[in-house]
Amino acid sequence: MRAHLEAAPLFQPVMPGSGRPFSVRMSNFGPLGWVSDRAGYRYEPCHPVTGRPWPPLPEALRALWGELTGLAEPPECGLVNVYGPGARMGLHQDRDEAALDCPVVSVSLGDGALFRIGGPRRRDPTRSLRLASGDVVVLGGAARLAFHGIDRVYAVSCRLLPGLGRVNLTLRRVTPLARPLRGR
Ligand code: MD3
Ligand code: FE
């Protein structure tokens, strides 16, 4: 991951419209990377700062995706979110992907975090879970459109990634499957 981050350095996305920076820094692995700027959220084949294609998804992550989802098709986006002290991610839905039938796989590394997940409507009640280094969450079925966010990170709770804090790797399909999941 560190080698890949040298090829695709972390960048600071900004909110569409306002241009307010995210507290989370990001990069991506794989053919499509999630980016956000004043123009909006979208998937792009190249890094917004270097202009180069994103590095390939590490084989270990591809294998993990296959084991957990049972899908032969690989993830197209491996989003890297890096949370320093004080970074958080507000409650949101992931729906920038046409492949909403496919699950999302999330791997947490480094410092722990307080994760919050609700239902498909913003007003639905939420539950909080602590995520620790090595935790893997698969969000499929009804959970795929659940509102979720990161309320806080527990700084210096783990020494796995000194200088990075918490890293979350989120694996996603973006384009619809040639043979949709429904009916398999
Ligand atoms: C629930 N990332 O990148 S991972 C994101 O820890 C994102 O960096 C958080 O939310 C993080 O969009 C949460 C867990 C997660 C990932 C995707 C989901 C939960 C999800 C998609 C649908 C529902
Ligand atoms: Fe999300």
JSON list of C-alpha atoms and ligand atoms in Angstrom, two decimals:
[
{"chain": "A", "resi": 1, "resn": "MET", "atom": "CA", "xyz": [0.00, 0.00, 0.00]},
{"chain": "A", "resi": 2, "resn": "ARG", "atom": "CA", "xyz": [2.82, 2.42, 0.84]},
{"chain": "A", "resi": 3, "resn": "ALA", "atom": "CA", "xyz": [4.51, 1.72, -2.52]},
{"chain": "A", "resi": 4, "resn": "HIS", "atom": "CA", "xyz": [1.23, 2.31, -4.33]},
{"chain": "A", "resi": 5, "resn": "LEU", "atom": "CA", "xyz": [0.70, 5.56, -2.42]},
{"chain": "A", "resi": 6, "resn": "GLU", "atom": "CA", "xyz": [4.07, 6.80, -3.72]},
{"chain": "A", "resi": 7, "resn": "ALA", "atom": "CA", "xyz": [2.77, 6.31, -7.27]},
{"chain": "A", "resi": 8, "resn": "ALA", "atom": "CA", "xyz": [-0.65, 7.82, -6.43]},
{"chain": "A", "resi": 9, "resn": "PRO", "atom": "CA", "xyz": [-0.12, 10.31, -3.58]},
{"chain": "A", "resi": 10, "resn": "LEU", "atom": "CA", "xyz": [-2.89, 11.13, -1.15]},
{"chain": "A", "resi": 11, "resn": "PHE", "atom": "CA", "xyz": [-4.94, 14.14, -2.24]},
{"chain": "A", "resi": 12, "resn": "GLN", "atom": "CA", "xyz": [-7.45, 16.23, -0.34]},
{"chain": "A", "resi": 13, "resn": "PRO", "atom": "CA", "xyz": [-10.87, 16.12, -1.97]},
{"chain": "A", "resi": 14, "resn": "VAL", "atom": "CA", "xyz": [-13.23, 19.10, -1.65]},
{"chain": "A", "resi": 15, "resn": "MET", "atom": "CA", "xyz": [-17.03, 19.23, -1.38]},
{"chain": "A", "resi": 16, "resn": "PRO", "atom": "CA", "xyz": [-18.99, 19.82, -4.57]},
{"chain": "A", "resi": 17, "resn": "GLY", "atom": "CA", "xyz": [-20.21, 23.43, -4.78]},
{"chain": "A", "resi": 18, "resn": "SER", "atom": "CA", "xyz": [-18.68, 24.87, -1.60]},
{"chain": "A", "resi": 19, "resn": "GLY", "atom": "CA", "xyz": [-15.13, 23.62, -2.21]},
{"chain": "A", "resi": 20, "resn": "ARG", "atom": "CA", "xyz": [-14.83, 22.92, 1.52]},
{"chain": "A", "resi": 21, "resn": "PRO", "atom": "CA", "xyz": [-12.05, 20.36, 2.05]},
{"chain": "A", "resi": 22, "resn": "PHE", "atom": "CA", "xyz": [-12.76, 16.88, 3.42]},
{"chain": "A", "resi": 23, "resn": "SER", "atom": "CA", "xyz": [-10.89, 16.09, 6.64]},
{"chain": "A", "resi": 24, "resn": "VAL", "atom": "CA", "xyz": [-10.06, 12.69, 5.10]},
{"chain": "A", "resi": 25, "resn": "ARG", "atom": "CA", "xyz": [-7.24, 12.37, 2.51]},
{"chain": "A", "resi": 26, "resn": "MET", "atom": "CA", "xyz": [-7.75, 9.92, -0.34]},
{"chain": "A", "resi": 27, "resn": "SER", "atom": "CA", "xyz": [-6.19, 7.93, -3.12]},
{"chain": "A", "resi": 28, "resn": "ASN", "atom": "CA", "xyz": [-7.38, 4.98, -5.23]},
{"chain": "A", "resi": 29, "resn": "PHE", "atom": "CA", "xyz": [-6.19, 1.65, -6.63]},
{"chain": "A", "resi": 30, "resn": "GLY", "atom": "CA", "xyz": [-7.69, -0.08, -9.65]},
{"chain": "A", "resi": 31, "resn": "PRO", "atom": "CA", "xyz": [-9.13, 1.09, -12.99]},
{"chain": "A", "resi": 32, "resn": "LEU", "atom": "CA", "xyz": [-11.58, 3.65, -11.53]},
{"chain": "A", "resi": 33, "resn": "GLY", "atom": "CA", "xyz": [-10.98, 6.06, -8.67]},
{"chain": "A", "resi": 34, "resn": "TRP", "atom": "CA", "xyz": [-13.57, 7.99, -6.68]},
{"chain": "A", "resi": 35, "resn": "VAL", "atom": "CA", "xyz": [-12.91, 11.75, -6.69]},
{"chain": "A", "resi": 36, "resn": "SER", "atom": "CA", "xyz": [-14.75, 14.81, -5.43]},
{"chain": "A", "resi": 37, "resn": "ASP", "atom": "CA", "xyz": [-14.18, 18.43, -6.46]},
{"chain": "A", "resi": 38, "resn": "ARG", "atom": "CA", "xyz": [-16.26, 21.58, -6.94]},
{"chain": "A", "resi": 39, "resn": "ALA", "atom": "CA", "xyz": [-17.85, 19.99, -10.02]},
{"chain": "A", "resi": 40, "resn": "GLY", "atom": "CA", "xyz": [-19.18, 16.96, -8.11]},
{"chain": "A", "resi": 41, "resn": "TYR", "atom": "CA", "xyz": [-18.50, 13.34, -7.12]},
{"chain": "A", "resi": 42, "resn": "ARG", "atom": "CA", "xyz": [-17.52, 10.86, -9.82]},
{"chain": "A", "resi": 43, "resn": "TYR", "atom": "CA", "xyz": [-15.26, 7.97, -10.83]},
{"chain": "A", "resi": 44, "resn": "GLU", "atom": "CA", "xyz": [-12.16, 8.82, -12.89]},
{"chain": "A", "resi": 45, "resn": "PRO", "atom": "CA", "xyz": [-9.46, 6.65, -14.50]},
{"chain": "A", "resi": 46, "resn": "CYS", "atom": "CA", "xyz": [-6.64, 9.06, -13.57]},
{"chain": "A", "resi": 47, "resn": "HIS", "atom": "CA", "xyz": [-5.29, 10.79, -10.47]},
{"chain": "A", "resi": 48, "resn": "PRO", "atom": "CA", "xyz": [-6.53, 14.42, -10.23]},
{"chain": "A", "resi": 49, "resn": "VAL", "atom": "CA", "xyz": [-3.06, 15.79, -9.37]},
{"chain": "A", "resi": 50, "resn": "THR", "atom": "CA", "xyz": [-0.55, 13.57, -11.22]},
{"chain": "A", "resi": 51, "resn": "GLY", "atom": "CA", "xyz": [-2.84, 12.84, -14.20]},
{"chain": "A", "resi": 52, "resn": "ARG", "atom": "CA", "xyz": [-1.54, 9.24, -14.24]},
{"chain": "A", "resi": 53, "resn": "PRO", "atom": "CA", "xyz": [-3.74, 6.13, -14.13]},
{"chain": "A", "resi": 54, "resn": "TRP", "atom": "CA", "xyz": [-4.35, 4.75, -10.62]},
{"chain": "A", "resi": 55, "resn": "PRO", "atom": "CA", "xyz": [-1.99, 1.89, -9.58]},
{"chain": "A", "resi": 56, "resn": "PRO", "atom": "CA", "xyz": [-3.43, -1.63, -9.84]},
{"chain": "A", "resi": 57, "resn": "LEU", "atom": "CA", "xyz": [-5.43, -3.06, -6.94]},
{"chain": "A", "resi": 58, "resn": "PRO", "atom": "CA", "xyz": [-3.09, -5.17, -4.76]},
{"chain": "A", "resi": 59, "resn": "GLU", "atom": "CA", "xyz": [-3.63, -8.89, -5.39]},
{"chain": "A", "resi": 60, "resn": "ALA", "atom": "CA", "xyz": [-4.38, -9.59, -1.70]},
{"chain": "A", "resi": 61, "resn": "LEU", "atom": "CA", "xyz": [-7.38, -7.21, -1.87]},
{"chain": "A", "resi": 62, "resn": "ARG", "atom": "CA", "xyz": [-8.63, -8.74, -5.09]},
{"chain": "A", "resi": 63, "resn": "ALA", "atom": "CA", "xyz": [-8.44, -12.20, -3.45]},
{"chain": "A", "resi": 64, "resn": "LEU", "atom": "CA", "xyz": [-10.25, -10.97, -0.32]},
{"chain": "A", "resi": 65, "resn": "TRP", "atom": "CA", "xyz": [-13.05, -9.54, -2.49]},
{"chain": "A", "resi": 66, "resn": "GLY", "atom": "CA", "xyz": [-13.45, -12.88, -4.30]},
{"chain": "A", "resi": 67, "resn": "GLU", "atom": "CA", "xyz": [-13.58, -14.87, -1.04]},
{"chain": "A", "resi": 68, "resn": "LEU", "atom": "CA", "xyz": [-16.09, -12.59, 0.64]},
{"chain": "A", "resi": 69, "resn": "THR", "atom": "CA", "xyz": [-18.43, -11.76, -2.25]},
{"chain": "A", "resi": 70, "resn": "GLY", "atom": "CA", "xyz": [-18.18, -14.95, -4.32]},
{"chain": "A", "resi": 71, "resn": "LEU", "atom": "CA", "xyz": [-18.01, -12.75, -7.42]},
{"chain": "A", "resi": 72, "resn": "ALA", "atom": "CA", "xyz": [-15.74, -13.70, -10.33]},
{"chain": "A", "resi": 73, "resn": "GLU", "atom": "CA", "xyz": [-15.72, -10.06, -11.46]},
{"chain": "A", "resi": 74, "resn": "PRO", "atom": "CA", "xyz": [-13.00, -7.98, -9.74]},
{"chain": "A", "resi": 75, "resn": "PRO", "atom": "CA", "xyz": [-13.65, -4.73, -7.88]},
{"chain": "A", "resi": 76, "resn": "GLU", "atom": "CA", "xyz": [-13.02, -1.71, -10.12]},
{"chain": "A", "resi": 77, "resn": "CYS", "atom": "CA", "xyz": [-12.33, 0.79, -7.35]},
{"chain": "A", "resi": 78, "resn": "GLY", "atom": "CA", "xyz": [-10.18, 0.42, -4.25]},
{"chain": "A", "resi": 79, "resn": "LEU", "atom": "CA", "xyz": [-10.71, 3.73, -2.47]},
{"chain": "A", "resi": 80, "resn": "VAL", "atom": "CA", "xyz": [-8.10, 4.56, 0.18]},
{"chain": "A", "resi": 81, "resn": "ASN", "atom": "CA", "xyz": [-9.36, 6.87, 2.94]},
{"chain": "A", "resi": 82, "resn": "VAL", "atom": "CA", "xyz": [-6.74, 8.17, 5.40]},
{"chain": "A", "resi": 83, "resn": "TYR", "atom": "CA", "xyz": [-7.95, 9.57, 8.72]},
{"chain": "A", "resi": 84, "resn": "GLY", "atom": "CA", "xyz": [-5.49, 11.65, 10.74]},
{"chain": "A", "resi": 85, "resn": "PRO", "atom": "CA", "xyz": [-6.37, 12.89, 14.24]},
{"chain": "A", "resi": 86, "resn": "GLY", "atom": "CA", "xyz": [-9.76, 14.65, 14.21]},
{"chain": "A", "resi": 87, "resn": "ALA", "atom": "CA", "xyz": [-10.75, 13.43, 10.73]},
{"chain": "A", "resi": 88, "resn": "ARG", "atom": "CA", "xyz": [-14.32, 12.25, 10.29]},
{"chain": "A", "resi": 89, "resn": "MET", "atom": "CA", "xyz": [-16.82, 11.41, 7.57]},
{"chain": "A", "resi": 90, "resn": "GLY", "atom": "CA", "xyz": [-20.39, 12.68, 7.80]},
{"chain": "A", "resi": 91, "resn": "LEU", "atom": "CA", "xyz": [-23.42, 10.42, 7.40]},
{"chain": "A", "resi": 92, "resn": "HIS", "atom": "CA", "xyz": [-23.93, 9.62, 3.70]},
{"chain": "A", "resi": 93, "resn": "GLN", "atom": "CA", "xyz": [-25.05, 6.95, 1.23]},
{"chain": "A", "resi": 94, "resn": "ASP", "atom": "CA", "xyz": [-22.75, 5.39, -1.39]},
{"chain": "A", "resi": 95, "resn": "ARG", "atom": "CA", "xyz": [-24.70, 5.71, -4.60]},
{"chain": "A", "resi": 96, "resn": "ASP", "atom": "CA", "xyz": [-22.28, 7.01, -7.23]},
{"chain": "A", "resi": 97, "resn": "GLU", "atom": "CA", "xyz": [-22.00, 3.46, -8.60]},
{"chain": "A", "resi": 98, "resn": "ALA", "atom": "CA", "xyz": [-24.25, 2.03, -11.32]},
{"chain": "A", "resi": 99, "resn": "ALA", "atom": "CA", "xyz": [-23.55, -1.42, -9.81]},
{"chain": "A", "resi": 100, "resn": "LEU", "atom": "CA", "xyz": [-25.79, -0.98, -6.75]},
{"chain": "A", "resi": 101, "resn": "ASP", "atom": "CA", "xyz": [-26.55, -4.72, -6.76]},
{"chain": "A", "resi": 102, "resn": "CYS", "atom": "CA", "xyz": [-22.93, -5.54, -5.82]},
{"chain": "A", "resi": 103, "resn": "PRO", "atom": "CA", "xyz": [-21.76, -5.44, -2.21]},
{"chain": "A", "resi": 104, "resn": "VAL", "atom": "CA", "xyz": [-19.06, -3.09, -0.94]},
{"chain": "A", "resi": 105, "resn": "VAL", "atom": "CA", "xyz": [-16.14, -4.52, 1.06]},
{"chain": "A", "resi": 106, "resn": "SER", "atom": "CA", "xyz": [-14.38, -2.31, 3.62]},
{"chain": "A", "resi": 107, "resn": "VAL", "atom": "CA", "xyz": [-11.03, -3.11, 5.32]},
{"chain": "A", "resi": 108, "resn": "SER", "atom": "CA", "xyz": [-9.94, -1.07, 8.36]},
{"chain": "A", "resi": 109, "resn": "LEU", "atom": "CA", "xyz": [-6.23, -0.71, 9.21]},
{"chain": "A", "resi": 110, "resn": "GLY", "atom": "CA", "xyz": [-4.35, 1.25, 11.87]},
{"chain": "A", "resi": 111, "resn": "ASP", "atom": "CA", "xyz": [-6.17, 3.33, 14.47]},
{"chain": "A", "resi": 112, "resn": "GLY", "atom": "CA", "xyz": [-9.67, 2.35, 15.54]},
{"chain": "A", "resi": 113, "resn": "ALA", "atom": "CA", "xyz": [-12.78, 4.35, 14.70]},
{"chain": "A", "resi": 114, "resn": "LEU", "atom": "CA", "xyz": [-16.38, 4.83, 15.72]},
{"chain": "A", "resi": 115, "resn": "PHE", "atom": "CA", "xyz": [-18.52, 3.82, 12.73]},
{"chain": "A", "resi": 116, "resn": "ARG", "atom": "CA", "xyz": [-22.21, 4.68, 12.55]},
{"chain": "A", "resi": 117, "resn": "ILE", "atom": "CA", "xyz": [-24.76, 2.90, 10.34]},
{"chain": "A", "resi": 118, "resn": "GLY", "atom": "CA", "xyz": [-28.47, 3.49, 9.90]},
{"chain": "A", "resi": 119, "resn": "GLY", "atom": "CA", "xyz": [-31.04, 2.60, 7.29]},
{"chain": "A", "resi": 120, "resn": "PRO", "atom": "CA", "xyz": [-31.90, 3.64, 3.73]},
{"chain": "A", "resi": 121, "resn": "ARG", "atom": "CA", "xyz": [-33.38, 6.98, 4.88]},
{"chain": "A", "resi": 122, "resn": "ARG", "atom": "CA", "xyz": [-31.34, 9.69, 6.58]},
{"chain": "A", "resi": 123, "resn": "ARG", "atom": "CA", "xyz": [-33.87, 9.86, 9.45]},
{"chain": "A", "resi": 124, "resn": "ASP", "atom": "CA", "xyz": [-33.68, 6.10, 10.20]},
{"chain": "A", "resi": 125, "resn": "PRO", "atom": "CA", "xyz": [-32.23, 5.21, 13.63]},
{"chain": "A", "resi": 126, "resn": "THR", "atom": "CA", "xyz": [-28.49, 4.51, 13.66]},
{"chain": "A", "resi": 127, "resn": "ARG", "atom": "CA", "xyz": [-26.20, 2.15, 15.56]},
{"chain": "A", "resi": 128, "resn": "SER", "atom": "CA", "xyz": [-22.55, 2.75, 16.41]},
{"chain": "A", "resi": 129, "resn": "LEU", "atom": "CA", "xyz": [-19.81, 0.14, 16.11]},
{"chain": "A", "resi": 130, "resn": "ARG", "atom": "CA", "xyz": [-16.11, 0.36, 16.89]},
{"chain": "A", "resi": 131, "resn": "LEU", "atom": "CA", "xyz": [-13.94, -0.70, 13.97]},
{"chain": "A", "resi": 132, "resn": "ALA", "atom": "CA", "xyz": [-10.43, -1.96, 14.81]},
{"chain": "A", "resi": 133, "resn": "SER", "atom": "CA", "xyz": [-7.39, -2.66, 12.66]},
{"chain": "A", "resi": 134, "resn": "GLY", "atom": "CA", "xyz": [-8.04, -5.80, 10.60]},
{"chain": "A", "resi": 135, "resn": "ASP", "atom": "CA", "xyz": [-11.82, -5.55, 10.71]},
{"chain": "A", "resi": 136, "resn": "VAL", "atom": "CA", "xyz": [-13.50, -6.28, 7.39]},
{"chain": "A", "resi": 137, "resn": "VAL", "atom": "CA", "xyz": [-17.13, -5.30, 6.74]},
{"chain": "A", "resi": 138, "resn": "VAL", "atom": "CA", "xyz": [-19.23, -6.50, 3.79]},
{"chain": "A", "resi": 139, "resn": "LEU", "atom": "CA", "xyz": [-22.17, -4.20, 2.98]},
{"chain": "A", "resi": 140, "resn": "GLY", "atom": "CA", "xyz": [-24.59, -6.02, 0.71]},
{"chain": "A", "resi": 141, "resn": "GLY", "atom": "CA", "xyz": [-28.30, -6.46, 0.23]},
{"chain": "A", "resi": 142, "resn": "ALA", "atom": "CA", "xyz": [-30.35, -3.97, 2.24]},
{"chain": "A", "resi": 143, "resn": "ALA", "atom": "CA", "xyz": [-27.18, -2.60, 3.89]},
{"chain": "A", "resi": 144, "resn": "ARG", "atom": "CA", "xyz": [-25.79, -1.44, 0.53]},
{"chain": "A", "resi": 145, "resn": "LEU", "atom": "CA", "xyz": [-27.89, 1.74, 0.64]},
{"chain": "A", "resi": 146, "resn": "ALA", "atom": "CA", "xyz": [-27.66, 2.32, 4.40]},
{"chain": "A", "resi": 147, "resn": "PHE", "atom": "CA", "xyz": [-26.56, 5.78, 5.57]},
{"chain": "A", "resi": 148, "resn": "HIS", "atom": "CA", "xyz": [-23.17, 5.51, 7.31]},
{"chain": "A", "resi": 149, "resn": "GLY", "atom": "CA", "xyz": [-20.23, 7.58, 8.48]},
{"chain": "A", "resi": 150, "resn": "ILE", "atom": "CA", "xyz": [-17.20, 7.79, 10.76]},
{"chain": "A", "resi": 151, "resn": "ASP", "atom": "CA", "xyz": [-17.82, 9.91, 13.88]},
{"chain": "A", "resi": 152, "resn": "ARG", "atom": "CA", "xyz": [-14.32, 9.78, 15.29]},
{"chain": "A", "resi": 153, "resn": "VAL", "atom": "CA", "xyz": [-10.96, 8.03, 15.16]},
{"chain": "A", "resi": 154, "resn": "TYR", "atom": "CA", "xyz": [-9.13, 6.84, 18.24]},
{"chain": "A", "resi": 155, "resn": "ALA", "atom": "CA", "xyz": [-5.72, 8.44, 17.60]},
{"chain": "A", "resi": 156, "resn": "VAL", "atom": "CA", "xyz": [-2.64, 6.42, 18.55]},
{"chain": "A", "resi": 157, "resn": "SER", "atom": "CA", "xyz": [-4.75, 3.36, 19.40]},
{"chain": "A", "resi": 158, "resn": "CYS", "atom": "CA", "xyz": [-2.62, 1.27, 17.00]},
{"chain": "A", "resi": 159, "resn": "ARG", "atom": "CA", "xyz": [1.00, 1.47, 15.79]},
{"chain": "A", "resi": 160, "resn": "LEU", "atom": "CA", "xyz": [0.51, -0.47, 12.54]},
{"chain": "A", "resi": 161, "resn": "LEU", "atom": "CA", "xyz": [0.68, 2.63, 10.30]},
{"chain": "A", "resi": 162, "resn": "PRO", "atom": "CA", "xyz": [2.70, 5.34, 12.08]},
{"chain": "A", "resi": 163, "resn": "GLY", "atom": "CA", "xyz": [2.05, 8.70, 10.48]},
{"chain": "A", "resi": 164, "resn": "LEU", "atom": "CA", "xyz": [-1.13, 7.61, 8.72]},
{"chain": "A", "resi": 165, "resn": "GLY", "atom": "CA", "xyz": [-3.56, 7.10, 11.62]},
{"chain": "A", "resi": 166, "resn": "ARG", "atom": "CA", "xyz": [-6.52, 5.12, 10.28]},
{"chain": "A", "resi": 167, "resn": "VAL", "atom": "CA", "xyz": [-6.69, 3.76, 6.74]},
{"chain": "A", "resi": 168, "resn": "ASN", "atom": "CA", "xyz": [-9.87, 2.38, 5.25]},
{"chain": "A", "resi": 169, "resn": "LEU", "atom": "CA", "xyz": [-9.76, 0.47, 1.96]},
{"chain": "A", "resi": 170, "resn": "THR", "atom": "CA", "xyz": [-13.18, 0.28, 0.30]},
{"chain": "A", "resi": 171, "resn": "LEU", "atom": "CA", "xyz": [-13.61, -2.12, -2.61]},
{"chain": "A", "resi": 172, "resn": "ARG", "atom": "CA", "xyz": [-16.42, -1.47, -5.07]},
{"chain": "A", "resi": 173, "resn": "ARG", "atom": "CA", "xyz": [-17.84, -2.45, -8.43]},
{"chain": "A", "resi": 174, "resn": "VAL", "atom": "CA", "xyz": [-18.78, 0.70, -10.35]},
{"chain": "A", "resi": 175, "resn": "THR", "atom": "CA", "xyz": [-20.11, -0.43, -13.74]},
{"chain": "A", "resi": 176, "resn": "PRO", "atom": "CA", "xyz": [-23.01, -2.90, -13.89]},
{"chain": "A", "resi": 177, "resn": "LEU", "atom": "CA", "xyz": [-22.19, -6.60, -14.25]},
{"chain": "A", "resi": 178, "resn": "ALA", "atom": "CA", "xyz": [-22.61, -8.13, -17.71]},
{"chain": "A", "resi": 179, "resn": "ARG", "atom": "CA", "xyz": [-24.80, -10.73, -15.97]},
{"chain": "A", "resi": 180, "resn": "PRO", "atom": "CA", "xyz": [-26.63, -8.96, -13.10]},
{"chain": "A", "resi": 181, "resn": "LEU", "atom": "CA", "xyz": [-26.63, -10.60, -9.64]},
{"chain": "A", "resi": 182, "resn": "ARG", "atom": "CA", "xyz": [-30.40, -10.74, -9.57]},
{"chain": "A", "resi": 183, "resn": "GLY", "atom": "CA", "xyz": [-31.35, -14.05, -11.16]},
{"chain": "A", "resi": 184, "resn": "ARG", "atom": "CA", "xyz": [-28.00, -15.86, -10.62]},
{"chain": "B", "resi": 1, "resn": "MD3", "atom": "C1", "xyz": [-22.22, 1.10, 4.41]},
{"chain": "B", "resi": 1, "resn": "MD3", "atom": "N1", "xyz": [-15.90, 5.02, 4.17]},
{"chain": "B", "resi": 1, "resn": "MD3", "atom": "O1", "xyz": [-15.61, 5.65, 1.54]},
{"chain": "B", "resi": 1, "resn": "MD3", "atom": "S1", "xyz": [-16.17, 2.12, 5.58]},
{"chain": "B", "resi": 1, "resn": "MD3", "atom": "C2", "xyz": [-16.77, 5.63, 1.99]},
{"chain": "B", "resi": 1, "resn": "MD3", "atom": "O2", "xyz": [-14.34, 4.09, 7.11]},
{"chain": "B", "resi": 1, "resn": "MD3", "atom": "C3", "xyz": [-16.96, 5.34, 3.44]},
{"chain": "B", "resi": 1, "resn": "MD3", "atom": "O3", "xyz": [-13.67, 5.29, 5.45]},
{"chain": "B", "resi": 1, "resn": "MD3", "atom": "C4", "xyz": [-15.96, 4.85, 5.59]},
{"chain": "B", "resi": 1, "resn": "MD3", "atom": "O4", "xyz": [-18.05, 5.41, 3.88]},
{"chain": "B", "resi": 1, "resn": "MD3", "atom": "C5", "xyz": [-14.56, 4.72, 6.09]},
{"chain": "B", "resi": 1, "resn": "MD3", "atom": "O5", "xyz": [-17.77, 5.83, 1.31]},
{"chain": "B", "resi": 1, "resn": "MD3", "atom": "C6", "xyz": [-16.80, 3.71, 6.02]},
{"chain": "B", "resi": 1, "resn": "MD3", "atom": "C7", "xyz": [-17.59, 1.12, 5.77]},
{"chain": "B", "resi": 1, "resn": "MD3", "atom": "C8", "xyz": [-18.60, 1.25, 4.69]},
{"chain": "B", "resi": 1, "resn": "MD3", "atom": "C9", "xyz": [-18.24, 1.38, 3.37]},
{"chain": "B", "resi": 1, "resn": "MD3", "atom": "C10", "xyz": [-19.21, 1.40, 2.39]},
{"chain": "B", "resi": 1, "resn": "MD3", "atom": "C11", "xyz": [-20.55, 1.30, 2.72]},
{"chain": "B", "resi": 1, "resn": "MD3", "atom": "C12", "xyz": [-19.90, 1.18, 5.03]},
{"chain": "B", "resi": 1, "resn": "MD3", "atom": "C13", "xyz": [-20.89, 1.20, 4.07]},
{"chain": "B", "resi": 1, "resn": "MD3", "atom": "C14", "xyz": [-21.56, 1.30, 1.75]},
{"chain": "B", "resi": 1, "resn": "MD3", "atom": "C15", "xyz": [-22.87, 1.16, 2.13]},
{"chain": "B", "resi": 1, "resn": "MD3", "atom": "C16", "xyz": [-23.20, 1.08, 3.46]},
{"chain": "B", "resi": 2, "resn": "FE", "atom": "FE", "xyz": [-19.48, 5.48, 2.28]}
]
